[in-house]
CSV table of N, CA and C in Angstrom, one decimal:
chain,number,residue,atom,x,y,z
O,177,MET,N,0.8,-1.2,0.0
O,177,MET,CA,0.0,0.0,0.0
O,177,MET,C,0.9,1.2,0.0
O,178,LYS,N,0.6,2.2,-0.9
O,178,LYS,CA,1.4,3.4,-1.1
O,178,LYS,C,0.8,4.5,-0.2
O,179,LYS,N,1.7,5.2,0.5
O,179,LYS,CA,1.3,6.3,1.4
O,179,LYS,C,1.3,7.6,0.5
O,180,ASN,N,0.3,8.5,0.8
O,180,ASN,CA,0.3,9.7,0.1
O,180,ASN,C,1.3,10.7,0.8
O,181,LEU,N,2.4,11.0,0.1
O,181,LEU,CA,3.4,11.8,0.7
O,181,LEU,C,3.0,13.3,0.8
O,182,TYR,N,2.0,13.7,0.0
O,182,TYR,CA,1.6,15.1,0.0
O,182,TYR,C,0.4,15.4,0.9
O,183,ASN,N,0.0,14.4,1.7
O,183,ASN,CA,-1.1,14.6,2.6
O,183,ASN,C,-0.4,15.0,4.0
O,184,VAL,N,-0.2,16.3,4.2
O,184,VAL,CA,0.5,16.7,5.4
O,184,VAL,C,-0.4,17.7,6.2
O,185,SER,N,0.0,17.9,7.4
O,185,SER,CA,-0.7,18.9,8.3
O,185,SER,C,-0.2,20.3,7.9
O,186,GLN,N,-1.1,21.3,8.0
O,186,GLN,CA,-0.7,22.7,7.8
O,186,GLN,C,-0.4,23.3,9.2
O,187,ILE,N,0.6,24.1,9.2
O,187,ILE,CA,0.9,24.9,10.4
O,187,ILE,C,0.7,26.3,10.2
O,188,GLU,N,-0.1,27.0,11.1
O,188,GLU,CA,-0.4,28.4,10.9
O,188,GLU,C,0.1,29.2,12.1
O,189,LEU,N,0.8,30.3,11.8
O,189,LEU,CA,1.2,31.2,12.9
O,189,LEU,C,0.3,32.4,12.9
O,190,THR,N,-0.3,32.7,14.1
O,190,THR,CA,-1.2,33.8,14.2
O,190,THR,C,-0.8,34.7,15.3
O,191,TYR,N,-1.3,35.9,15.2
O,191,TYR,CA,-1.1,36.9,16.2
O,191,TYR,C,-2.3,37.8,16.2
O,192,ARG,N,-3.0,37.9,17.4
O,192,ARG,CA,-4.3,38.7,17.4
O,192,ARG,C,-4.2,39.6,18.6
O,193,PRO,N,-3.6,40.8,18.4
O,193,PRO,CA,-3.6,41.7,19.5
O,193,PRO,C,-5.0,42.3,19.8
O,194,LYS,N,-5.2,42.5,21.1
O,194,LYS,CA,-6.5,43.1,21.6
O,194,LYS,C,-6.5,44.5,21.8
O,195,LEU,N,-5.3,45.1,22.0
O,195,LEU,CA,-5.2,46.5,22.3
O,195,LEU,C,-4.4,47.2,21.2
O,196,LYS,N,-4.7,48.5,20.9
O,196,LYS,CA,-3.9,49.3,20.0
O,196,LYS,C,-2.6,49.5,20.7
O,197,ALA,N,-1.6,49.8,19.9
O,197,ALA,CA,-0.2,50.0,20.4
O,197,ALA,C,-0.2,51.1,21.5
O,198,SER,N,-1.0,52.2,21.2
O,198,SER,CA,-1.0,53.3,22.1
O,198,SER,C,-1.7,53.1,23.4
O,199,GLU,N,-2.4,52.0,23.5
O,199,GLU,CA,-3.2,51.6,24.8
O,199,GLU,C,-2.4,50.6,25.7
O,200,ARG,N,-1.3,50.1,25.2
O,200,ARG,CA,-0.5,49.1,26.0
O,200,ARG,C,0.2,49.8,27.1
O,201,PRO,N,0.1,49.1,28.3
O,201,PRO,CA,0.9,49.7,29.5
O,201,PRO,C,2.4,49.6,29.2
O,202,VAL,N,3.2,50.5,29.7
O,202,VAL,CA,4.6,50.6,29.5
O,202,VAL,C,5.3,50.3,30.8
O,203,ILE,N,6.2,49.4,30.8
O,203,ILE,CA,7.0,49.0,32.0
O,203,ILE,C,8.0,50.1,32.3
O,204,LYS,N,7.9,50.6,33.5
O,204,LYS,CA,8.8,51.7,33.9
O,204,LYS,C,9.8,51.2,35.1
O,205,CYS,N,9.3,50.2,35.8
O,205,CYS,CA,10.0,49.7,36.9
O,205,CYS,C,9.5,48.3,37.3
O,206,MET,N,10.3,47.6,38.1
O,206,MET,CA,9.9,46.2,38.5
O,206,MET,C,8.6,46.1,39.3
O,207,GLU,N,8.3,47.2,40.0
O,207,GLU,CA,7.0,47.2,40.7
O,207,GLU,C,5.8,47.2,39.7
O,208,ASP,N,6.0,47.8,38.5
O,208,ASP,CA,5.0,47.7,37.5
O,208,ASP,C,4.8,46.2,37.0
O,209,VAL,N,6.0,45.5,36.9
O,209,VAL,CA,6.0,44.1,36.4
O,209,VAL,C,5.3,43.3,37.5
O,210,TYR,N,5.7,43.5,38.7
O,210,TYR,CA,5.1,42.7,39.8
O,210,TYR,C,3.6,42.9,39.9
O,211,GLY,N,3.1,44.2,39.7
O,211,GLY,CA,1.7,44.5,39.7
O,211,GLY,C,0.9,43.8,38.6
O,212,ILE,N,1.5,43.7,37.4
O,212,ILE,CA,0.9,43.1,36.3
O,212,ILE,C,0.8,41.6,36.5
O,213,PHE,N,1.9,41.0,37.0
O,213,PHE,CA,1.9,39.5,37.3
O,213,PHE,C,0.8,39.2,38.4
O,214,MET,N,0.8,40.0,39.4
O,214,MET,CA,-0.1,39.7,40.5
O,214,MET,C,-1.6,39.9,40.1
O,215,GLN,N,-1.8,40.8,39.2
O,215,GLN,CA,-3.2,41.0,38.6
O,215,GLN,C,-3.6,39.7,37.8
O,216,CYS,N,-2.6,39.1,37.2
O,216,CYS,CA,-2.9,37.9,36.4
O,216,CYS,C,-2.9,36.6,37.2
O,217,TRP,N,-2.3,36.6,38.4
O,217,TRP,CA,-2.1,35.4,39.2
O,217,TRP,C,-3.4,35.0,39.9
O,218,ASP,N,-3.8,33.8,39.9
O,218,ASP,CA,-5.0,33.3,40.6
O,218,ASP,C,-4.6,33.2,42.1
O,219,LYS,N,-5.2,34.1,42.9
O,219,LYS,CA,-4.8,34.2,44.3
O,219,LYS,C,-5.1,32.9,45.1
O,220,GLY,N,-6.0,32.1,44.6
O,220,GLY,CA,-6.3,30.8,45.2
O,220,GLY,C,-5.3,29.8,44.9
O,221,LYS,N,-4.4,30.0,44.0
O,221,LYS,CA,-3.3,29.1,43.7
O,221,LYS,C,-1.9,29.5,44.1
O,222,ILE,N,-1.7,30.8,44.2
O,222,ILE,CA,-0.3,31.3,44.4
O,222,ILE,C,0.4,30.7,45.6
O,223,ASP,N,-0.4,30.4,46.7
O,223,ASP,CA,0.2,29.7,47.9
O,223,ASP,C,0.1,28.2,47.9
O,224,LEU,N,-0.4,27.7,46.7
O,224,LEU,CA,-0.7,26.2,46.7
O,224,LEU,C,0.2,25.5,45.7
O,225,ILE,N,0.2,26.0,44.4
O,225,ILE,CA,1.0,25.3,43.4
O,225,ILE,C,1.9,26.3,42.6
O,226,GLU,N,3.0,25.8,42.1
O,226,GLU,CA,3.9,26.7,41.4
O,226,GLU,C,3.4,26.8,40.0
O,227,GLU,N,3.4,28.1,39.5
O,227,GLU,CA,3.1,28.4,38.1
O,227,GLU,C,4.2,29.2,37.5
O,228,PHE,N,4.2,29.2,36.1
O,228,PHE,CA,5.2,29.9,35.4
O,228,PHE,C,4.5,30.8,34.4
O,229,LYS,N,4.8,32.1,34.4
O,229,LYS,CA,4.1,33.0,33.5
O,229,LYS,C,5.2,33.9,32.8
O,230,MET,N,4.8,34.6,31.8
O,230,MET,CA,5.7,35.4,31.0
O,230,MET,C,5.0,36.7,30.5
O,231,ILE,N,5.7,37.8,30.6
O,231,ILE,CA,5.2,39.1,30.0
O,231,ILE,C,6.0,39.2,28.7
O,232,LEU,N,5.3,39.6,27.6
O,232,LEU,CA,5.9,39.9,26.3
O,232,LEU,C,6.0,41.4,26.2
O,233,LEU,N,7.2,41.9,25.7
O,233,LEU,CA,7.4,43.3,25.6
O,233,LEU,C,7.8,43.7,24.2
O,234,ASP,N,7.4,44.8,23.7
O,234,ASP,CA,7.9,45.4,22.4
O,234,ASP,C,9.2,46.1,22.7
O,235,LYS,N,9.7,46.7,21.7
O,235,LYS,CA,11.0,47.4,21.8
O,235,LYS,C,11.0,48.6,22.8
O,236,GLY,N,9.8,49.2,23.0
O,236,GLY,CA,9.6,50.3,23.9
O,236,GLY,C,9.2,49.9,25.3
O,237,SER,N,9.3,48.7,25.6
O,237,SER,CA,8.9,48.1,26.9
O,237,SER,C,7.4,48.2,27.2
O,238,ALA,N,6.6,48.3,26.1
O,238,ALA,CA,5.1,48.2,26.2
O,238,ALA,C,4.8,46.7,26.3
O,239,VAL,N,3.8,46.4,27.1
O,239,VAL,CA,3.3,45.0,27.3
O,239,VAL,C,2.5,44.6,26.1
O,240,LEU,N,2.9,43.6,25.5
O,240,LEU,CA,2.2,43.0,24.4
O,240,LEU,C,1.2,42.0,24.9
O,241,GLY,N,1.5,41.3,26.1
O,241,GLY,CA,0.6,40.4,26.7
O,241,GLY,C,1.3,39.6,27.8
O,242,VAL,N,0.4,38.8,28.5
O,242,VAL,CA,0.9,37.9,29.5
O,242,VAL,C,0.5,36.5,29.1
O,243,ILE,N,1.4,35.6,29.3
O,243,ILE,CA,1.0,34.2,28.9
O,243,ILE,C,1.3,33.3,30.1
O,244,ASN,N,0.4,32.3,30.3
O,244,ASN,CA,0.6,31.3,31.3
O,244,ASN,C,1.4,30.2,30.6
O,245,ILE,N,2.6,29.9,31.1
O,245,ILE,CA,3.5,28.9,30.4
O,245,ILE,C,3.2,27.5,31.0
O,246,SER,N,3.1,27.4,32.3
O,246,SER,CA,2.8,26.0,32.8
O,246,SER,C,2.4,26.1,34.3
O,247,SER,N,1.7,25.1,34.7
O,247,SER,CA,1.4,24.9,36.1
O,247,SER,C,2.0,23.6,36.6
O,248,GLY,N,2.5,23.6,37.9
O,248,GLY,CA,3.2,22.4,38.4
O,248,GLY,C,2.6,21.9,39.6
O,249,GLY,N,3.4,21.4,40.5
O,249,GLY,CA,3.0,20.9,41.8
O,249,GLY,C,3.2,21.9,42.9
O,250,MET,N,3.3,21.4,44.1
O,250,MET,CA,3.4,22.2,45.3
O,250,MET,C,4.8,22.8,45.5
O,251,ASP,N,5.8,22.1,44.8
O,251,ASP,CA,7.2,22.6,45.0
O,251,ASP,C,8.0,22.7,43.7
O,252,SER,N,7.4,22.6,42.6
O,252,SER,CA,8.1,22.7,41.3
O,252,SER,C,7.2,22.9,40.2
O,253,VAL,N,7.7,23.5,39.1
O,253,VAL,CA,7.0,23.7,37.8
O,253,VAL,C,8.0,23.4,36.7
O,254,ILE,N,7.6,22.8,35.6
O,254,ILE,CA,8.4,22.6,34.5
O,254,ILE,C,8.1,23.7,33.5
O,255,ALA,N,9.1,24.4,33.0
O,255,ALA,CA,9.0,25.5,32.0
O,255,ALA,C,9.9,25.1,30.9
O,256,ASP,N,9.3,24.8,29.7
O,256,ASP,CA,10.0,24.4,28.6
O,256,ASP,C,10.5,25.6,27.8
O,257,HIS,N,11.9,25.7,27.7
O,257,HIS,CA,12.4,26.9,27.0
O,257,HIS,C,12.0,27.0,25.6
O,258,LYS,N,11.7,25.9,24.9
O,258,LYS,CA,11.2,25.9,23.5
O,258,LYS,C,9.8,26.6,23.5
O,259,ALA,N,9.0,26.2,24.4
O,259,ALA,CA,7.6,26.8,24.5
O,259,ALA,C,7.7,28.3,24.8
O,260,ILE,N,8.6,28.7,25.6
O,260,ILE,CA,8.8,30.1,26.0
O,260,ILE,C,9.2,30.9,24.8
O,261,VAL,N,10.2,30.4,24.1
O,261,VAL,CA,10.8,31.2,23.0
O,261,VAL,C,9.7,31.2,21.8
O,262,THR,N,9.0,30.1,21.6
O,262,THR,CA,8.0,30.0,20.6
O,262,THR,C,6.9,31.1,20.9
O,263,ALA,N,6.5,31.2,22.2
O,263,ALA,CA,5.4,32.1,22.5
O,263,ALA,C,6.0,33.6,22.3
O,264,ALA,N,7.2,33.8,22.6
O,264,ALA,CA,7.8,35.1,22.4
O,264,ALA,C,7.8,35.5,20.9
O,265,ILE,N,8.1,34.5,20.1
O,265,ILE,CA,8.2,34.7,18.6
O,265,ILE,C,6.8,35.0,18.1
O,266,LEU,N,5.8,34.2,18.5
O,266,LEU,CA,4.4,34.3,18.0
O,266,LEU,C,3.8,35.7,18.5
O,267,GLY,N,4.3,36.1,19.6
O,267,GLY,CA,3.8,37.4,20.2
O,267,GLY,C,4.5,38.6,19.7
O,268,LYS,N,5.5,38.4,18.8
O,268,LYS,CA,6.3,39.5,18.2
O,268,LYS,C,7.1,40.2,19.3
O,269,ALA,N,7.6,39.5,20.3
O,269,ALA,CA,8.2,40.2,21.5
O,269,ALA,C,9.7,40.5,21.2
O,270,SER,N,10.1,41.6,21.6
O,270,SER,CA,11.6,42.0,21.6
O,270,SER,C,12.2,41.6,22.9
O,271,GLY,N,11.4,41.6,23.9
O,271,GLY,CA,11.9,41.2,25.3
O,271,GLY,C,10.8,40.5,26.0
O,272,ILE,N,11.3,39.7,27.0
O,272,ILE,CA,10.4,38.9,27.9
O,272,ILE,C,10.8,39.1,29.3
O,273,ILE,N,9.8,39.0,30.2
O,273,ILE,CA,10.0,39.0,31.6
O,273,ILE,C,9.3,37.7,32.1
O,274,LEU,N,10.1,36.9,32.8
O,274,LEU,CA,9.7,35.6,33.3
O,274,LEU,C,9.2,35.7,34.7
O,275,ALA,N,8.4,34.9,35.2
O,275,ALA,CA,8.0,34.8,36.6
O,275,ALA,C,7.5,33.5,37.0
O,276,HIS,N,7.8,33.1,38.2
O,276,HIS,CA,7.2,31.9,38.8
O,276,HIS,C,7.0,32.2,40.2
O,277,ASN,N,6.1,31.5,40.8
O,277,ASN,CA,5.8,31.7,42.3
O,277,ASN,C,6.4,30.6,43.1
O,278,HIS,N,6.7,30.9,44.3
O,278,HIS,CA,7.1,29.9,45.3
O,278,HIS,C,6.0,29.8,46.4
O,279,PRO,N,5.2,28.7,46.4
O,279,PRO,CA,4.1,28.6,47.4
O,279,PRO,C,4.7,28.7,48.8
O,280,SER,N,5.9,28.3,49.0
O,280,SER,CA,6.5,28.4,50.3
O,280,SER,C,6.7,29.8,50.8
O,281,ALA,N,6.6,30.8,49.9
O,281,ALA,CA,6.8,32.2,50.1
O,281,ALA,C,8.3,32.6,50.3
O,282,ARG,N,9.2,31.6,50.0
O,282,ARG,CA,10.6,31.9,50.1
O,282,ARG,C,11.0,32.7,48.9
O,283,LEU,N,11.6,33.8,49.1
O,283,LEU,CA,12.0,34.7,48.0
O,283,LEU,C,13.4,34.6,47.6
O,284,PHE,N,13.9,33.4,47.3
O,284,PHE,CA,15.2,33.3,46.7
O,284,PHE,C,15.2,32.1,45.8
O,285,PRO,N,16.0,32.1,44.7
O,285,PRO,CA,16.0,31.1,43.7
O,285,PRO,C,16.8,29.8,44.1
O,286,SER,N,16.3,28.7,43.6
O,286,SER,CA,17.0,27.5,43.7
O,286,SER,C,18.0,27.4,42.6
O,287,GLU,N,18.9,26.4,42.7
O,287,GLU,CA,19.9,26.2,41.7
O,287,GLU,C,19.2,25.9,40.3
O,288,ARG,N,18.1,25.1,40.4
O,288,ARG,CA,17.3,24.8,39.3
O,288,ARG,C,16.7,26.1,38.6
O,289,ASP,N,16.2,27.0,39.5
O,289,ASP,CA,15.7,28.3,39.0
O,289,ASP,C,16.8,29.0,38.2
O,290,ILE,N,18.0,29.1,38.7
O,290,ILE,CA,19.1,29.8,38.1
O,290,ILE,C,19.5,29.1,36.8
O,291,ALA,N,19.6,27.8,36.8
O,291,ALA,CA,19.9,27.1,35.6
O,291,ALA,C,18.9,27.3,34.5
O,292,LEU,N,17.6,27.2,34.8
O,292,LEU,CA,16.5,27.4,33.8
O,292,LEU,C,16.6,28.8,33.2
O,293,THR,N,16.8,29.8,34.1
O,293,THR,CA,16.9,31.1,33.6
O,293,THR,C,18.0,31.3,32.6
O,294,LYS,N,19.2,30.7,32.8
O,294,LYS,CA,20.3,30.7,31.9
O,294,LYS,C,20.0,30.0,30.6
O,295,THR,N,19.3,28.9,30.7
O,295,THR,CA,18.9,28.2,29.5
O,295,THR,C,18.0,29.0,28.6
O,296,ILE,N,17.0,29.6,29.3
O,296,ILE,CA,16.0,30.4,28.5
O,296,ILE,C,16.7,31.7,27.9
O,297,LYS,N,17.6,32.3,28.7
O,297,LYS,CA,18.3,33.5,28.2
O,297,LYS,C,19.1,33.1,27.0
O,298,GLY,N,19.8,32.0,27.0
O,298,GLY,CA,20.6,31.6,25.8
O,298,GLY,C,19.7,31.3,24.6
O,299,ALA,N,18.6,30.6,24.8
O,299,ALA,CA,17.7,30.3,23.7
O,299,ALA,C,17.1,31.6,23.1
O,300,ALA,N,16.7,32.5,24.0
O,300,ALA,CA,16.1,33.7,23.5
O,300,ALA,C,17.1,34.6,22.8
O,301,ALA,N,18.3,34.7,23.4
O,301,ALA,CA,19.3,35.6,22.8
O,301,ALA,C,19.7,35.1,21.4
O,302,SER,N,19.6,33.8,21.1
O,302,SER,CA,19.9,33.4,19.8
O,302,SER,C,18.9,33.9,18.7
O,303,LEU,N,17.8,34.4,19.2
O,303,LEU,CA,16.7,34.9,18.3
O,303,LEU,C,16.5,36.4,18.5
O,304,ASP,N,17.5,37.0,19.2
O,304,ASP,CA,17.5,38.5,19.4
O,304,ASP,C,16.3,38.9,20.3
O,305,ILE,N,16.0,38.1,21.3
O,305,ILE,CA,14.9,38.4,22.2
O,305,ILE,C,15.6,38.5,23.6
O,306,ALA,N,15.4,39.6,24.2
O,306,ALA,CA,16.1,39.9,25.5
O,306,ALA,C,15.3,39.3,26.7
O,307,VAL,N,15.9,38.6,27.6
O,307,VAL,CA,15.3,38.3,28.9
O,307,VAL,C,15.6,39.4,29.8
O,308,VAL,N,14.6,40.3,30.0
O,308,VAL,CA,14.7,41.5,30.8
O,308,VAL,C,14.9,41.2,32.3
O,309,ASP,N,14.1,40.2,32.8
O,309,ASP,CA,14.2,39.8,34.2
O,309,ASP,C,13.4,38.5,34.4
O,310,HIS,N,13.6,37.9,35.5
O,310,HIS,CA,12.9,36.7,36.0
O,310,HIS,C,12.6,37.0,37.4
O,311,LEU,N,11.3,37.0,37.7
O,311,LEU,CA,10.8,37.3,39.1
O,311,LEU,C,10.4,36.0,39.8
O,312,ILE,N,10.6,35.9,41.0
O,312,ILE,CA,10.0,34.9,41.9
O,312,ILE,C,9.0,35.7,42.7
O,313,VAL,N,7.7,35.4,42.6
O,313,VAL,CA,6.6,36.2,43.2
O,313,VAL,C,5.9,35.4,44.3
O,314,THR,N,5.5,36.2,45.3
O,314,THR,CA,4.6,35.7,46.4
O,314,THR,C,3.6,36.8,46.6
O,315,GLN,N,2.6,36.6,47.4
O,315,GLN,CA,1.7,37.6,47.7
O,315,GLN,C,2.3,38.8,48.4
O,316,SER,N,3.4,38.6,49.1
O,316,SER,CA,4.0,39.6,49.9
O,316,SER,C,5.2,40.3,49.2
O,317,GLY,N,5.6,39.9,48.0
O,317,GLY,CA,6.7,40.6,47.4
O,317,GLY,C,7.3,39.8,46.3
O,318,TYR,N,8.5,40.2,45.8
O,318,TYR,CA,9.1,39.5,44.7
O,318,TYR,C,10.6,39.5,44.8
O,319,TYR,N,11.3,38.7,44.1
O,319,TYR,CA,12.7,38.6,44.0
O,319,TYR,C,13.0,38.8,42.5
O,320,SER,N,13.9,39.7,42.2
O,320,SER,CA,14.3,40.0,40.8
O,320,SER,C,15.7,39.5,40.5
O,321,PHE,N,15.8,38.6,39.5
O,321,PHE,CA,17.1,38.0,39.1
O,321,PHE,C,18.0,39.2,38.6
O,322,ALA,N,17.4,40.1,37.9
O,322,ALA,CA,18.2,41.2,37.3
O,322,ALA,C,18.7,42.1,38.4
O,323,ASN,N,17.9,42.4,39.4
O,323,ASN,CA,18.4,43.3,40.5
O,323,ASN,C,19.5,42.6,41.3
O,324,LYS,N,19.5,41.3,41.3
O,324,LYS,CA,20.5,40.6,42.1
O,324,LYS,C,21.7,40.1,41.3
O,325,GLY,N,21.8,40.6,40.0
O,325,GLY,CA,22.9,40.3,39.1
O,325,GLY,C,22.9,38.9,38.6
O,326,LEU,N,21.8,38.2,38.5
O,326,LEU,CA,21.7,36.8,38.1
O,326,LEU,C,21.3,36.7,36.6
O,327,LEU,N,21.3,37.8,35.9
O,327,LEU,CA,21.0,37.7,34.4
O,327,LEU,C,22.2,38.0,33.6
């Protein structure tokens, strides 16, 4: 039986912005970033399970959107650097800001957090996408990798 070699799946890349460029919020400081993430975080989950989110930025630091990358367990979350970079490309991002929460409310990164950030930064840089920061967030505050010199 012969297979039809030309019967293949189509792949479509789409981008559907909901706001005009002039209406997008502009990031001026990390408190702005923390506020945006906390507005998007499910308060019923932030102290229960780890989640990984990302803000997409244009060249002028205006927010293109926020994306939920993954949800995990009570003490870990898997964030695939390929999915992160793909989302940044599809969203036409020049820069990204990463965030994940620690249900334990501990505001410092694990070795795994640091290694993941380096992997994402390398993958994004190869496509001219800047990793602006990576935050660890809790309801009471945040830890900035950039502020601590870990980027």
